[in-house]
XYZ file of C-alpha atoms in Angstrom:
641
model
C 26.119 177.020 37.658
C 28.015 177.802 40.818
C 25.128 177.370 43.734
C 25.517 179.024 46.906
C 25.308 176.831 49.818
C 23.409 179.503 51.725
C 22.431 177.690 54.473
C 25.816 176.922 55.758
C 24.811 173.201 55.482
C 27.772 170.735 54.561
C 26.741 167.294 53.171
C 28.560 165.734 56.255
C 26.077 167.595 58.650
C 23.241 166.677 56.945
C 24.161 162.754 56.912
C 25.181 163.035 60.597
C 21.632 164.619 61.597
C 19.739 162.057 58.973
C 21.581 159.016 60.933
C 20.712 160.812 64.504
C 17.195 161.185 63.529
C 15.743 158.589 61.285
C 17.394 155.402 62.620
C 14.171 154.796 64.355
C 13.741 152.363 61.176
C 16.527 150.224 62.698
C 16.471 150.917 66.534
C 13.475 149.505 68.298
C 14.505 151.303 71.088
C 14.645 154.889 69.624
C 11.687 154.712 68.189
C 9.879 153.115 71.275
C 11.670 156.513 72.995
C 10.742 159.398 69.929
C 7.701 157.689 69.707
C 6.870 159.911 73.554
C 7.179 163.082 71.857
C 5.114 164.926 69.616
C 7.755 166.671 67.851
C 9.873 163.506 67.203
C 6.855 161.290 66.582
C 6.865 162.030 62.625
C 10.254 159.987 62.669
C 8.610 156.956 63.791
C 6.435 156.605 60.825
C 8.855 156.506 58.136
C 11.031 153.880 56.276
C 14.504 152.355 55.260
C 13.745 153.647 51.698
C 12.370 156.861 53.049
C 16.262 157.552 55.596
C 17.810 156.285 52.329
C 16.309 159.005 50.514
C 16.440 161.723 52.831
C 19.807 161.391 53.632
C 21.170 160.594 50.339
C 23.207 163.287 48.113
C 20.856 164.074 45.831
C 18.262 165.229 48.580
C 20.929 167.087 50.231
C 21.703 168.957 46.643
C 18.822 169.312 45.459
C 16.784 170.203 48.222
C 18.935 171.402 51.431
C 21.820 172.967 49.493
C 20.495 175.166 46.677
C 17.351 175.889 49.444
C 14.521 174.616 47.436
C 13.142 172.983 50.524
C 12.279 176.422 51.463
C 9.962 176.286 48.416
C 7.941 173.557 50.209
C 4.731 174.908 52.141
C 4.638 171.165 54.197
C 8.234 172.313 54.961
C 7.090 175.872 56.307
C 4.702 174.475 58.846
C 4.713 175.651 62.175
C 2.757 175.431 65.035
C 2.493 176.094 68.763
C 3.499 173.057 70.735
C 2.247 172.437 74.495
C 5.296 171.251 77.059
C 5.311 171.902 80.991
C 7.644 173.277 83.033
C 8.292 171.370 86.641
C 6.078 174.360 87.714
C 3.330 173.714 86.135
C 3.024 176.398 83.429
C 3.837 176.525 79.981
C 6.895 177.169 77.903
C 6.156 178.965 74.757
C 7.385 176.695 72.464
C 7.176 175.769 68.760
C 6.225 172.702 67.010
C 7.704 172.240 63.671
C 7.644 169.925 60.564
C 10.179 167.081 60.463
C 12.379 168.583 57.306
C 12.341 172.314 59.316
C 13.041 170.428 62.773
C 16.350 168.666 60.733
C 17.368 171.206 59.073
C 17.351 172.875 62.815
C 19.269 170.267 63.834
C 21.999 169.944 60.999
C 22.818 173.912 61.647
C 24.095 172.953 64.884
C 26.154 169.573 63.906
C 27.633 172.212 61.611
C 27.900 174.857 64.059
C 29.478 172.245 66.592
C 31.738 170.733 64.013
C 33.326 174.539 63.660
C 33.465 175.966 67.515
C 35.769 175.880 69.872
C 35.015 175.755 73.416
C 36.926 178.322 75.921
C 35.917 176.376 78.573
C 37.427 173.661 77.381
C 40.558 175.281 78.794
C 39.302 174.978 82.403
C 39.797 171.675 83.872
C 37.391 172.967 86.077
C 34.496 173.790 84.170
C 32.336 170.944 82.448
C 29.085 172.072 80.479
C 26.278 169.543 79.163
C 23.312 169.759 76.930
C 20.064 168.070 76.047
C 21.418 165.565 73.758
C 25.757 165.525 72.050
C 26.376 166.105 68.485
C 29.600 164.717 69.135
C 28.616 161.307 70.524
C 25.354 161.126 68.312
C 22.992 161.425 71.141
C 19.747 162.871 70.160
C 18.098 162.766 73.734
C 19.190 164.175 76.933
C 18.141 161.676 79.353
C 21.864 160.254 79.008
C 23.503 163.982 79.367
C 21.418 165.143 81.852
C 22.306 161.555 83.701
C 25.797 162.179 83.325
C 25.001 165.922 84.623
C 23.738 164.571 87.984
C 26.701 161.936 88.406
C 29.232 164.662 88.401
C 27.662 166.802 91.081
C 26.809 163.337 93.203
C 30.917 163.170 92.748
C 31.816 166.357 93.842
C 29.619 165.910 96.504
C 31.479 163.504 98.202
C 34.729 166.048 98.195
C 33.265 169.655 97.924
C 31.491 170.614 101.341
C 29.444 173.102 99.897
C 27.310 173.893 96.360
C 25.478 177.313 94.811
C 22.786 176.331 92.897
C 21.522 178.478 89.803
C 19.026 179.333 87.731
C 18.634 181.749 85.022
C 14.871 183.770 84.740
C 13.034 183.191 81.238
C 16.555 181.844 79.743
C 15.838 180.989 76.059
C 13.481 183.715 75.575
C 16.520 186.016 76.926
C 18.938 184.676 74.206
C 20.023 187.729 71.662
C 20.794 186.684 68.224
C 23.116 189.595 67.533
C 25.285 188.556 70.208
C 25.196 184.652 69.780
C 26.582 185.105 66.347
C 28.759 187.493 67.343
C 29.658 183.963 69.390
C 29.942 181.937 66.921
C 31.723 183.881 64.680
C 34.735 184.313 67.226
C 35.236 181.361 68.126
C 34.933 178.959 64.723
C 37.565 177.556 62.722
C 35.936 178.530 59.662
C 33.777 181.639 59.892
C 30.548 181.156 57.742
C 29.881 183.604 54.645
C 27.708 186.564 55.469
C 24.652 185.087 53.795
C 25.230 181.683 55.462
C 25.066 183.975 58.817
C 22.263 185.915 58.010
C 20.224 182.862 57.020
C 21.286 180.573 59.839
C 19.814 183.332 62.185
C 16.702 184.077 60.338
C 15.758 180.157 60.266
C 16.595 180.167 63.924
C 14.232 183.342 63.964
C 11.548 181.521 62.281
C 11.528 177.995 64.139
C 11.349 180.731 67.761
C 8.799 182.601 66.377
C 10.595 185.159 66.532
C 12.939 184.483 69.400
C 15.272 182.098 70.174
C 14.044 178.692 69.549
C 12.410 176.460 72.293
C 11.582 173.015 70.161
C 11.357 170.315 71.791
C 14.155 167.533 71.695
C 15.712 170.112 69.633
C 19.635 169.379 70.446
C 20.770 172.359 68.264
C 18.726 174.655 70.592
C 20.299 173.343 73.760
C 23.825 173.369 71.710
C 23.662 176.843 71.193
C 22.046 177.849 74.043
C 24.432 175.928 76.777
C 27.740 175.533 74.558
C 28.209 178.466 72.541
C 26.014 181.298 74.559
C 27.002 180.625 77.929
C 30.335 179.588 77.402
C 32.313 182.835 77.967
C 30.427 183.508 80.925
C 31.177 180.043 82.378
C 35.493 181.134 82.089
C 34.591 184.729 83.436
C 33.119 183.340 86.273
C 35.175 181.015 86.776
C 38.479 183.567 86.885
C 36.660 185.270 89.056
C 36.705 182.297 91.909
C 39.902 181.572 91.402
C 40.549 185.058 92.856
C 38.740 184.630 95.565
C 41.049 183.878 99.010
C 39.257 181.508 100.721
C 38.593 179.379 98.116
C 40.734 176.392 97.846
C 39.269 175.026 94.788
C 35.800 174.596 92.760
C 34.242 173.129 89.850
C 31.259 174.702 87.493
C 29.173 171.848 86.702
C 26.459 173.112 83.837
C 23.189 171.713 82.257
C 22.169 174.252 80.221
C 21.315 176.973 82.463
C 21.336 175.250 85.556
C 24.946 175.820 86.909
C 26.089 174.334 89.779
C 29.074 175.841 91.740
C 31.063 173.445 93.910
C 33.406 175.132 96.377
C 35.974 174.133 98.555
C 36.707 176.525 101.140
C 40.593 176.930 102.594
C 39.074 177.278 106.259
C 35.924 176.623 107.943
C 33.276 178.883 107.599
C 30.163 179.050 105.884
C 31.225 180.725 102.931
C 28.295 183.670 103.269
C 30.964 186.052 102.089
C 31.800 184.383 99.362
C 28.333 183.239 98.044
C 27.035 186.976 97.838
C 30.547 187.973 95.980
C 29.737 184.999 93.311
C 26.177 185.592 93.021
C 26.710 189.189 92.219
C 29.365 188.586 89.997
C 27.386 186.038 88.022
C 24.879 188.202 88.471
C 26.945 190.910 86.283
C 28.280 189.013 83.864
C 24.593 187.851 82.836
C 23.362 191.295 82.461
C 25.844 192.054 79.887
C 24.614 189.253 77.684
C 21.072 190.192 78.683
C 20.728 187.581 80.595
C 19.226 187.362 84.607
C 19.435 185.344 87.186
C 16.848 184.012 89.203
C 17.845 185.056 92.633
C 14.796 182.950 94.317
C 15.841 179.708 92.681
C 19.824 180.416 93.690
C 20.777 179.471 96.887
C 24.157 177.980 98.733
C 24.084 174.890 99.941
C 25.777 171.805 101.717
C 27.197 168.642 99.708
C 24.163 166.400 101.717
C 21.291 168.411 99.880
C 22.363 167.605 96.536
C 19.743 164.779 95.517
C 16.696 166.666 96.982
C 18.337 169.665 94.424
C 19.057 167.357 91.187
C 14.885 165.788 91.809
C 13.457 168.936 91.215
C 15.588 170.256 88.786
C 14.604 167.219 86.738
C 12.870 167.076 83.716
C 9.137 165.956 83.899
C 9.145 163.033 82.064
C 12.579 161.683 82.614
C 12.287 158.284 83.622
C 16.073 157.495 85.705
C 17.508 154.756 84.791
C 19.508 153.303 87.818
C 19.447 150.355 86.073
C 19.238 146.984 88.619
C 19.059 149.066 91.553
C 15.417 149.828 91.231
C 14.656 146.858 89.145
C 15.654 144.973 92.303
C 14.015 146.854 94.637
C 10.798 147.156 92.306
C 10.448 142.702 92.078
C 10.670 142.833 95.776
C 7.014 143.270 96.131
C 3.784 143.903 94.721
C 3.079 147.557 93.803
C -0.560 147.583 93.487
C -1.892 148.291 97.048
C 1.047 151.452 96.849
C -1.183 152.639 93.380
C -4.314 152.342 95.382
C -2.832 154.172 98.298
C -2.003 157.281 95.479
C -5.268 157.317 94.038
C -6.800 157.338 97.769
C -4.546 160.351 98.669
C -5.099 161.810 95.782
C -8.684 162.042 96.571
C -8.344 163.144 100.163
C -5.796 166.055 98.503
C -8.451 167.204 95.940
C -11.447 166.875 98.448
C -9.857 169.205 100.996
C -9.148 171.806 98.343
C -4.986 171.071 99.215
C -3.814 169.543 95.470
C -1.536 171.571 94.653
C 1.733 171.020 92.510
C 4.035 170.806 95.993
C 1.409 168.307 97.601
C 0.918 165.966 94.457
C 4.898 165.231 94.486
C 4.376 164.512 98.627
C 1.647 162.142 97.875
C 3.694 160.670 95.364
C 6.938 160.182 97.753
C 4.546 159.050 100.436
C 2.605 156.208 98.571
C 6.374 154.908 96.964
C 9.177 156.041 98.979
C 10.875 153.357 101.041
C 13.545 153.457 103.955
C 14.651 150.660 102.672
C 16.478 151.845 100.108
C 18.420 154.973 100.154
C 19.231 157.190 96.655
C 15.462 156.050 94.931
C 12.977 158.327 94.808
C 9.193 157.477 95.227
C 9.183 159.570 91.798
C 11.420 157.296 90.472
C 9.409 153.906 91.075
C 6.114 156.101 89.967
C 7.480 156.568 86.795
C 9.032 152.867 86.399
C 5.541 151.802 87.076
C 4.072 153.863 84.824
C 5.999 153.196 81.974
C 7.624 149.817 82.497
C 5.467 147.619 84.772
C 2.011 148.677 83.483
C 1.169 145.048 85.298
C 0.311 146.923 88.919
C -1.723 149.256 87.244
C -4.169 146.834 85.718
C -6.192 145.236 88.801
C -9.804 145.991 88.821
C -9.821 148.019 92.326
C -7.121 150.269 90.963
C -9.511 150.891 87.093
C -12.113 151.561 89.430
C -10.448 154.323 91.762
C -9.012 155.771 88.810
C -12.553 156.017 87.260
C -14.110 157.302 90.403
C -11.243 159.642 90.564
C -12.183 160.916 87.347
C -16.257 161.265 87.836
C -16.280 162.394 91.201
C -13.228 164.837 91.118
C -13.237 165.521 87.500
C -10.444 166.096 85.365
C -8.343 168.805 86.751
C -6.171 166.043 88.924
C -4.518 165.836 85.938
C -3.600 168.852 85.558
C -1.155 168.413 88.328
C 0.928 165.719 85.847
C -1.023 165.144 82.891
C 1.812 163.441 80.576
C 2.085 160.825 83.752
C -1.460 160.220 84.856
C -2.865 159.959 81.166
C -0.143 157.065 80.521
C -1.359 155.923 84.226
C -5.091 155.813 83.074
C -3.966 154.083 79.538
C -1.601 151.338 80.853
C -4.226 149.831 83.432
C -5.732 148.377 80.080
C -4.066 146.145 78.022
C -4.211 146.718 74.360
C -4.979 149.836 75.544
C -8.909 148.596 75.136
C -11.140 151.400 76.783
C -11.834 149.806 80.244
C -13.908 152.310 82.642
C -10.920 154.026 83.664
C -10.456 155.061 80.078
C -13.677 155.692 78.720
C -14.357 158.269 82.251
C -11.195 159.938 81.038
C -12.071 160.716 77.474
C -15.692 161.384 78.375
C -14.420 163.694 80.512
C -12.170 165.626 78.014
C -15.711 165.433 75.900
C -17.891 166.889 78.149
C -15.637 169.833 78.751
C -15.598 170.247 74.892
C -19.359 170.112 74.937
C -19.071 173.076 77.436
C -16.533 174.860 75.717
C -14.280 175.034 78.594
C -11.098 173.069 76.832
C -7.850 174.414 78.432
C -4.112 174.023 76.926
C -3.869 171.216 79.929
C -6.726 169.286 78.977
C -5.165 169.675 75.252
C -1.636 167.969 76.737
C -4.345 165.456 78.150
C -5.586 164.661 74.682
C -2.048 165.212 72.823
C -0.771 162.550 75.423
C -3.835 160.185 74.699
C -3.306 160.285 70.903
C 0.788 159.465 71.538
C 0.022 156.509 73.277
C -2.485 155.093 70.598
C -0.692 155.786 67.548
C -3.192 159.394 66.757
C -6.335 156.286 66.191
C -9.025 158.211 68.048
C -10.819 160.187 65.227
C -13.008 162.288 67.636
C -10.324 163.306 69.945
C -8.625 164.497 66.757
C -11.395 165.634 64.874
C -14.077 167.470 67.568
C -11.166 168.683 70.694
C -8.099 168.981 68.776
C -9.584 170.429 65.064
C -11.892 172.608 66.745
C -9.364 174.334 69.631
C -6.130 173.712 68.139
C -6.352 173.612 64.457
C -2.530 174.419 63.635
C -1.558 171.869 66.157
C -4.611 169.585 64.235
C -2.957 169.983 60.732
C 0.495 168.980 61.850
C -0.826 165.330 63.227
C -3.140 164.861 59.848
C 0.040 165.749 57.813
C 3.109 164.180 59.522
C 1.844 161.889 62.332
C -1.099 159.854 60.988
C 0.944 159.283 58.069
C 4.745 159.274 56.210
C 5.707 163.076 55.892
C 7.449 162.978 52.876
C 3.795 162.084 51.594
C 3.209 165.811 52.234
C 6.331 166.979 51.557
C 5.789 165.553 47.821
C 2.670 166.843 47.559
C 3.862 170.148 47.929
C 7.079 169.602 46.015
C 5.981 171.907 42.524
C 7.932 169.843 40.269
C 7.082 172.576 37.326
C 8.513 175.252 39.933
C 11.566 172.707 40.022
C 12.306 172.235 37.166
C 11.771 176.428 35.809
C 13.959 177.356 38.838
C 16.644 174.812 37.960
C 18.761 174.922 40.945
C 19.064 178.818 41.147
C 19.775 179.478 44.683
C 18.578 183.189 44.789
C 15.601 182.636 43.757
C 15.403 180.063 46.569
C 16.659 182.545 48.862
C 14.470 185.498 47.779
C 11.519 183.198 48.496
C 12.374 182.454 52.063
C 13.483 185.859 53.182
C 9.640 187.005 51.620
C 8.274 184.168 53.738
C 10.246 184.860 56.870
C 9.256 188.438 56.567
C 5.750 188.224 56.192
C 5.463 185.753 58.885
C 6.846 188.099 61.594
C 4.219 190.343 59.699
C 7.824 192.772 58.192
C 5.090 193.474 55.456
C 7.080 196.341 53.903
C 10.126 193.566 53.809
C 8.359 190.953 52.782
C 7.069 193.007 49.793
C 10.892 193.949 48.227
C 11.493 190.653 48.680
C 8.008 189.016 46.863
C 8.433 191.912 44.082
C 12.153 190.909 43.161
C 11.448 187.101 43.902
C 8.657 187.447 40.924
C 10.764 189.490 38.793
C 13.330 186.718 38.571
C 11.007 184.306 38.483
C 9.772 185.754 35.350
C 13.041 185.641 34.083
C 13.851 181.942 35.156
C 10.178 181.355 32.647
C 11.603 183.037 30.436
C 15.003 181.357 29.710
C 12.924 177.544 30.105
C 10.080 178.901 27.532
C 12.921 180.378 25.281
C 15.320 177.857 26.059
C 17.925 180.373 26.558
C 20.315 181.481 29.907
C 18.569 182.890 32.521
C 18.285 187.235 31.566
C 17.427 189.334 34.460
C 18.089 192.478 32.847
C 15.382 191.877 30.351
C 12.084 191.527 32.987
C 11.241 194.068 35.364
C 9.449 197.054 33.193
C 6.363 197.070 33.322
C 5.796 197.071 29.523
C 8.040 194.043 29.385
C 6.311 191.916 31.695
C 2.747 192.559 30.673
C 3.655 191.398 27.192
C 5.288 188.436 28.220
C 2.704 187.278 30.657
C 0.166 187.947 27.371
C 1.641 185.049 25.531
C 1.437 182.559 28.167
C -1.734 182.962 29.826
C -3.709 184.864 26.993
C -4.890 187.738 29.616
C -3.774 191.267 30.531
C -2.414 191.896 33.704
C -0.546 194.829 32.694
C -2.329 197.284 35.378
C -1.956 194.708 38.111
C 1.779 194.753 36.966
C 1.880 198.669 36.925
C 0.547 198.665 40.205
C 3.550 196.557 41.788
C 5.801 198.221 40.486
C 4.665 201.479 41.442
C 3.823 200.055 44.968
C 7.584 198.562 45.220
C 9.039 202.103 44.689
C 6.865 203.687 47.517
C 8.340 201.417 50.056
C 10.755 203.146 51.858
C 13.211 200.179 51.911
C 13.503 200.449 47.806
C 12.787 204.196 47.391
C 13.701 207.737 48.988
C 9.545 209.291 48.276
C 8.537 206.409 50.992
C 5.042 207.149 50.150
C 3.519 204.237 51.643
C 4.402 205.101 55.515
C 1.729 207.942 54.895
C -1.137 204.974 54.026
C -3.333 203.665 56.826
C -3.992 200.514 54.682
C -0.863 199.655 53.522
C -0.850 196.095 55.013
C -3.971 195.376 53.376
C -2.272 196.367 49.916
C 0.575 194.753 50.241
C -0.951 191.776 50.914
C -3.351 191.834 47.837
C -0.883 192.741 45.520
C 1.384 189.572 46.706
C -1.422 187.596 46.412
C -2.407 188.826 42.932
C 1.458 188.622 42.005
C 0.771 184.686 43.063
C -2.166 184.687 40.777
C -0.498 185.228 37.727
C 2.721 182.543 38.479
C 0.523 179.858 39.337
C -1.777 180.893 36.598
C 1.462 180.851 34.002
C 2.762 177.832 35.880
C -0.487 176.080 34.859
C 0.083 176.531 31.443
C 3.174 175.370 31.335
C 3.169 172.688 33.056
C 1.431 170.767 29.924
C 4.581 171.688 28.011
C 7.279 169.381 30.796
């Protein structure tokens, strides 16, 4: 049997991703880093036998390359995941299982290995994204590093930088036109179902749109390589045109692009900066994107660093390496803890905390003259994370405490990711000291109350990460009760080995019936993609034709004989052959489906159904009694295997 590699997937991507993702079983230091992040923490729990498996050949054809993974409900799972922006707010993101979140993953490794930049014909244009398929990097602190050490070089040469930003970017991202992208600019152009299913699983992990995961390197591929790389040349052909511009680079991370221009005399390049803003501008709306004119702005080479600390991501911790090391074993950081929590109170008291204020308190309680190029957020977060030994004096447990009863907990909403990991590391063993036990009874009481917020969820969510998901309250009374999709996906794949679950789920009769047939594989993911973005009409054809030759693929393993489509799909047909397996009629429920199937208007011209108000509820029904009688019939059989 020739099987259709519909996913697009080669063997070669998959390996790449497996060895990207799941050498946490070897490298202390990935793990200690995936082990931050709720969406990479699955990874952390698994073994040298489990990455031999997963990444072995046989996974990859029996599972990623005829598609039976999609036949895997602990593979479907999807849930809303809860990240800040530097604002404050939310990002509507997803949170997906580990096999969906690599097989994410492996589309772009396969999507890199194909494209071809056109920036890459611009000395002057350089483009980075969270993470580098090409160097194996699976995190972006090391891009986005590399990101602010280019525009600290230009700065030394260029007199003056616009700064941009790009309004609701990902959301913004059309899939028509990004494979449109991709399929101009690949060496070899994937088959038409490869494209159609590399969208729709792109479809699914977004919810619909394009897909915000986090750590998800794909998404930033796509998004910063292969969507916005046009638009970096057309700009940049644009400036070159420009008369009074001597020379410039475009210096991108992901949508943040930073223009450096070098003017041919002096001015202050007003002219200039409305003609490339409006260009940009332009070129955006044609790819339906838009560009956030209150967060673009020209500037002067000096204001760089100020630019590059609040473009930077919330929990990046910089690594300057000896530098702040040095400057951090020069003295003893406690009394400059103290001196936070203190100001914090003051802020909150006088009703002034706000998101602008808590980084000034920060700067002010860490930020030395000393030293020039290290932020007070920099040694904040090196204390934090690395030198948990200032944090664990007994005046400091007891501001934080106080901080906690007297304030409550909405101080952390300002950072929560930071302050929780504050609260946690002035304890060693992380053994509930004061400081701790105020924070988690105040996360309770607000349960009690019924007032839990997505922030005091990130509160919790942080909590769990840094005690390996122990606390069975916090994940049984806050997070079961207000979050339960985000509940499920810790029970399943971080307080134990997914591939547990994914076995579980793994219908080894379905297996073995299906035998590697790829359509039927496909068939059952379009149905499920459908009916999750609630296409209930779509996801019927689909569920109708997926049973049909499902019925068939019984068939042929009961009669031991090659799969026969031609022989099941009347009515008459099926209800006898259903008869002999489970020993019940169903031939009305089977008359019913098929009458239903030729009332949808995607199958047939009477489209009788649009004139139903219930149709949903119908449809629905009739799937689920159309999954009655396979798993009834699956039951039997599965004696006989």
């Amino acid at each position: 049997m020739v099987v259709e590699n519909f996913t697009g997937i080669s063997y070669e991507s998959w390996k790449e991703t497996c060895d990207m993702y799941l050498s946490t079983v070897t490298d202390i230091s990935l793990r200690r880093s995936f082990a931050m992040y709720l969406q990479l923490y699955p990874f952390t729990r698994i073994t040298s036998v489990d990455k031999t498996i997963i990444s072995s050949k046989g996974f990859y054809d029996n599972f990623i390359k005829s598609g039976a993974i999609f036949h895997n409900d602990s593979v479907l799972k999807r849930s809303n995941n809860f990240i800040l922006k530097n604002n404050g707010g939310f990002r509507d993101a997803q949170l997906l299982s580990p096999l969906m979140f690599l097989i994410l993953q492996a589309i772009g490794v396969e999507i890199c290995k194909r494209y071809r930049q056109k920036r890459e014909t611009d000395e002057n244009i350089v483009a980075f994204y969270a993470g580098n398929f090409l160097d194996h990097k699976s995190l972006y602190k090391s891009q986005y590093q590399e990101f602010s050490k280019w525009n600290n070089y230009y700065a030394e040469e260029y007199p003056y930088f616009i700064k941009t930003d790009l309004s609701d970017y990902f959301s913004n991202i059309k899939f028509d036109k990004l494979l449109n992208l991709i399929n101009n600019n690949v060496q070899a152009k994937f088959t038409p179902i490869q494209q159609k299913t590399i969208i729709d699983i792109l479809n699914y992990c977004g919810d619909g749109k394009f897909p915000l995961v986090q750590n998800s390197t794909a998404s930033s591929f796509l998004a910063t390589i292969v969507y916005l790389d046009i638009i970096d040349v057309k700009l940049g052909n644009f400036i070159k045109k420009l008369p009074n511009i001597e020379a410039y680079k475009l210096i991108r991370y992901v949508d943040d692009l930073y223009i450096w221009l070098k003017p041919k005399t002096e001015s202050n390049l007003n002219q200039e900066y409305n003609d490339i803003r409006a260009e940009y501008s332009s070129i955006l709306n044609s790819y339906g994107l838009t560009l956030n004119t209150k967060k673009t702005g020209l500037y002067t080479g000096s204001d760089i660093d100020e630019k590059l600390k609040w473009s930077i991501y919330n929990d990046v911790v910089n690594e300057q390496g000896n530098a702040v090391e040095m400057y951090l074993d020069n003295k003893n950081w406690t009394e400059n803890v103290n001196k936070f929590i203190t100001s914090l109170f003051e802020k909150k008291f006088d009703s002034t905390l706000t998101k602008e204020s808590f980084q000034k308190v920060i700067n002010n309680s860490f930020k030395s003259d000393d030293i020039v190029g290290i932020s007070g957020d920099e040694i904040f977060k090196r204390i934090i994370y690395d030198h948990s030994e200032y944090l664990q004096d007994d005046f400091v447990i007891e501001n934080m405490s106080s901080l906690l009863v007297r304030q409550g907990i909405s101080t952390f909403y300002m950072s929560p990711q930071i302050l929780t990991t504050m609260v946690l590391n002035t304890s060693p063993g992380k053994n509930k000291n004061i400081a701790v036990k105020s924070l988690l009874n105040q996360l309770f009481i607000r349960n009690k109350n019924q007032v839990i917020n997505r922030y005091d969820i990130v509160i919790a969510l942080q909590y769990l990460l840094n005690t390996g998901f122990s606390h069975y309250d916090l994940k049984e009374k806050i997070i079961n009760r207000n979050e339960h999709n985000l509940y499920l996906y810790i029970k399943k794949f971080c307080c134990q080995n997914f591939l547990i679950d994914f076995k579980k789920h793994n219908d080894y009769t379905h297996f073995k019936i299906i035998n590697g047939d790829w359509k039927t594989y496909y068939l059952y993911f379009n149905y499920y993609v459908e009916i999750s973005k609630k296409q209930y009409m779509e996801a019927y054809a689909y569920f109708k034709t997926y049973f049909d030759r499902m019925t068939a693929l019984i068939a042929a393993y009961k009669n031991n004989k090659k799969l026969n489509v031609n022989k099941y799909f009347k009515t008459k047909q099926l209800e006898k052959f259903y008869k002999t397996i489970i020993g019940k009629n169903v031939g009305k429920t089977l008359e019913k489906a098929g009458k239903l199937r030729n009332k949808n208007p995607l199958v047939h011209s009477s489209m009788e159904m649009v004139d139903w108000s219930d149709w949903t509820e119908i449809i629905n029904k009739m799937i689920n009694d159309l999954n009655k009688i396979l798993q009834e019939t699956l039951t039997e059989l599965k004696q006989n295997l």
